[in-house]
Amino acid sequence: MPELPEVETSCRGIAPHIVGRTLKQVIVRNNQLRWPIDERLAEILEARKLLELSRRGKYMLFRFKHGHLLMHLGMSGSVRVVEAATEPEKHDHVDFVFGLDTVLRFTDPRRFGAIVWTDQPTEEHKLIQHLGPEPLSEEFSADYLYQQTRKRKQAIKVLIMDSKVVVGVGNIYANESLFMSGIRPGRAAGRVTRAEIELLLLNIKKVLKKAIAQGGTTLKDFVGGDGKPGYFKQELNVYGRDGEPCLSCGTVLKSQRHVQRASVYCPVCQK
């Protein structure tokens, strides 16, 4: 599933090609995504200039003068810039045509992604309004995270993956940051000490920044806005390595499940 670094990478990759340009045509080949695409989308967007492209959590926000297009990549989605002459493939569901040389193509094999138009402020939209702070912002601080964990019995990994607590710390990066902090993913959040919280916060920010710098993590389906895969997978310490030796101490890594997601950890390095 594309996570925050993959979405940020996509935004950075496509923004120089489309921001400031007028959208000439919207081609919807299949409107059955997570929610049906508005049948009026072409009417709403054609002949309008894209003013800005930003990100909130895992949502890409395309700002026009009269509203925003919210895009989510779902479990297997991607966007890339192609030429208009590039033939669409089976899962290329939507094209945003800015010119013969610039078509933003939305691809989603599993169709769990979303393309939603809104003319209300994005922070008031039902998909955005309950999101927690951005993990790389000052708002996501040690004080904030420590308070969120107090008297909480749920696993620390589950808590940091809760988008109402903090956005964008998906399964891959939760596993990695907990390993780097020496904290087992299943430990009750309320039993994580203040010092451990401070270290965890630093490692969440560190691992996300590194993943963004390297273009995200390609596991199966993800490609960035330039059509190229991400390379952070080469740096993974625990995710996807159940049964393999720990890179720090050589102990065989173990796995357990939290809310249907695999948590891989080292029984020696993580307490």
Coordinates of C-alpha atoms in Angstrom, one line a residue, residues 72-197:
H72 CA -6.0 8.7 -2.7
L73 CA -3.9 5.9 -4.2
G74 CA -5.6 3.2 -2.2
M75 CA -3.8 -0.1 -2.0
S76 CA -2.2 -0.3 -5.4
G77 CA -2.7 3.1 -7.1
S78 CA -0.1 5.3 -8.7
V79 CA 0.0 8.5 -10.8
R80 CA 2.5 9.3 -13.5
V81 CA 3.0 11.8 -16.3
V82 CA 2.9 10.4 -19.8
E83 CA 2.5 11.8 -23.3
A84 CA -1.0 11.9 -24.8
A85 CA 0.0 9.4 -27.5
T86 CA 0.8 6.8 -24.8
E87 CA -1.8 4.0 -25.1
P88 CA -3.7 3.4 -21.9
E89 CA -3.5 -0.1 -20.3
K90 CA -6.1 -2.1 -18.5
H91 CA -5.9 -0.4 -15.1
D92 CA -5.4 3.2 -16.4
H93 CA -8.7 4.5 -15.2
V94 CA -8.5 8.3 -15.5
D95 CA -6.4 10.8 -17.5
F96 CA -6.0 14.5 -16.7
V97 CA -4.8 16.1 -20.0
F98 CA -2.8 19.3 -19.7
G99 CA -1.3 19.1 -23.2
L100 CA 0.0 16.7 -25.8
D101 CA 3.2 16.3 -23.8
T102 CA 1.6 16.1 -20.3
V103 CA -1.1 13.7 -19.3
L104 CA -1.5 12.8 -15.6
R105 CA -2.6 9.2 -15.6
F106 CA -4.2 7.5 -12.6
T107 CA -3.7 3.8 -12.4
D108 CA -5.3 1.5 -9.9
P109 CA -5.4 -2.3 -10.4
R110 CA -7.5 -3.0 -7.2
R111 CA -9.7 0.1 -7.5
F112 CA -9.5 1.0 -3.8
G113 CA -8.2 4.5 -4.6
A114 CA -10.4 7.6 -4.7
I115 CA -10.9 10.7 -6.8
V116 CA -13.2 13.2 -5.0
W117 CA -14.2 16.7 -5.9
T118 CA -15.0 19.3 -3.1
D119 CA -15.8 23.0 -3.2
Q120 CA -15.5 23.3 0.6
P121 CA -12.3 23.9 2.5
T122 CA -10.3 20.7 2.6
E123 CA -9.8 20.8 6.4
E124 CA -13.6 20.6 6.7
H125 CA -14.1 17.7 4.4
K126 CA -15.2 14.4 6.1
L127 CA -12.1 12.6 4.7
I128 CA -9.7 15.1 6.1
Q129 CA -11.2 16.8 9.2
H130 CA -10.4 14.0 11.7
L131 CA -6.8 13.5 10.6
G132 CA -4.1 13.9 13.2
P133 CA -0.9 16.0 12.8
E134 CA 1.6 15.5 10.0
P135 CA 4.5 13.4 11.3
L136 CA 7.2 15.8 10.0
S137 CA 5.5 18.8 11.5
E138 CA 6.4 20.6 14.8
E139 CA 2.9 19.8 16.0
F140 CA 3.9 16.1 16.2
S141 CA 6.2 16.5 19.2
A142 CA 7.4 14.3 22.0
D143 CA 5.0 16.1 24.4
Y144 CA 2.0 15.4 22.1
L145 CA 2.9 11.7 21.5
Y146 CA 3.6 11.1 25.2
Q147 CA 0.2 12.4 26.1
Q148 CA -1.5 10.3 23.4
T149 CA 0.0 7.1 24.9
R150 CA -0.9 7.6 28.6
K151 CA -3.2 5.1 30.1
R152 CA -3.6 3.4 26.7
K153 CA -3.6 -0.4 26.6
Q154 CA -3.5 -0.8 22.9
A155 CA -0.2 -1.8 21.2
I156 CA 2.2 1.1 20.6
K157 CA 2.4 0.1 16.9
V158 CA -1.4 0.3 16.6
L159 CA -1.4 3.7 18.2
I160 CA 1.2 5.2 15.9
M161 CA -0.6 3.8 12.9
D162 CA -3.9 5.5 13.9
S163 CA -4.4 8.4 11.5
K164 CA -6.4 10.2 14.2
V165 CA -3.2 10.3 16.3
V166 CA -0.7 11.0 13.5
V167 CA -1.1 10.6 9.7
G168 CA 1.1 8.5 7.4
V169 CA 3.0 6.2 9.7
G170 CA 2.0 3.1 7.8
N171 CA 2.9 -0.5 8.5
I172 CA 6.4 -0.5 6.9
Y173 CA 7.5 2.7 8.7
A174 CA 6.0 1.7 12.0
N175 CA 7.9 -1.6 12.0
E176 CA 11.1 0.2 11.1
S177 CA 10.9 3.0 13.6
L178 CA 10.0 0.7 16.5
F179 CA 13.0 -1.5 15.7
M180 CA 15.3 1.5 15.6
S181 CA 13.9 2.6 19.0
G182 CA 14.2 -0.9 20.6
I183 CA 10.5 -1.1 21.4
R184 CA 8.4 -4.2 20.7
P185 CA 5.4 -3.4 18.5
G186 CA 3.0 -5.2 20.9
R187 CA 3.9 -3.4 24.0
A188 CA 1.1 -1.4 25.6
A189 CA 1.4 2.2 24.6
G190 CA 0.9 3.3 28.2
R191 CA 4.0 1.3 29.2
V192 CA 6.3 3.1 26.9
T193 CA 8.5 5.6 28.8
R194 CA 9.0 9.3 28.1
A195 CA 12.6 8.6 27.0
E196 CA 11.5 5.9 24.7
I197 CA 8.7 8.1 23.3

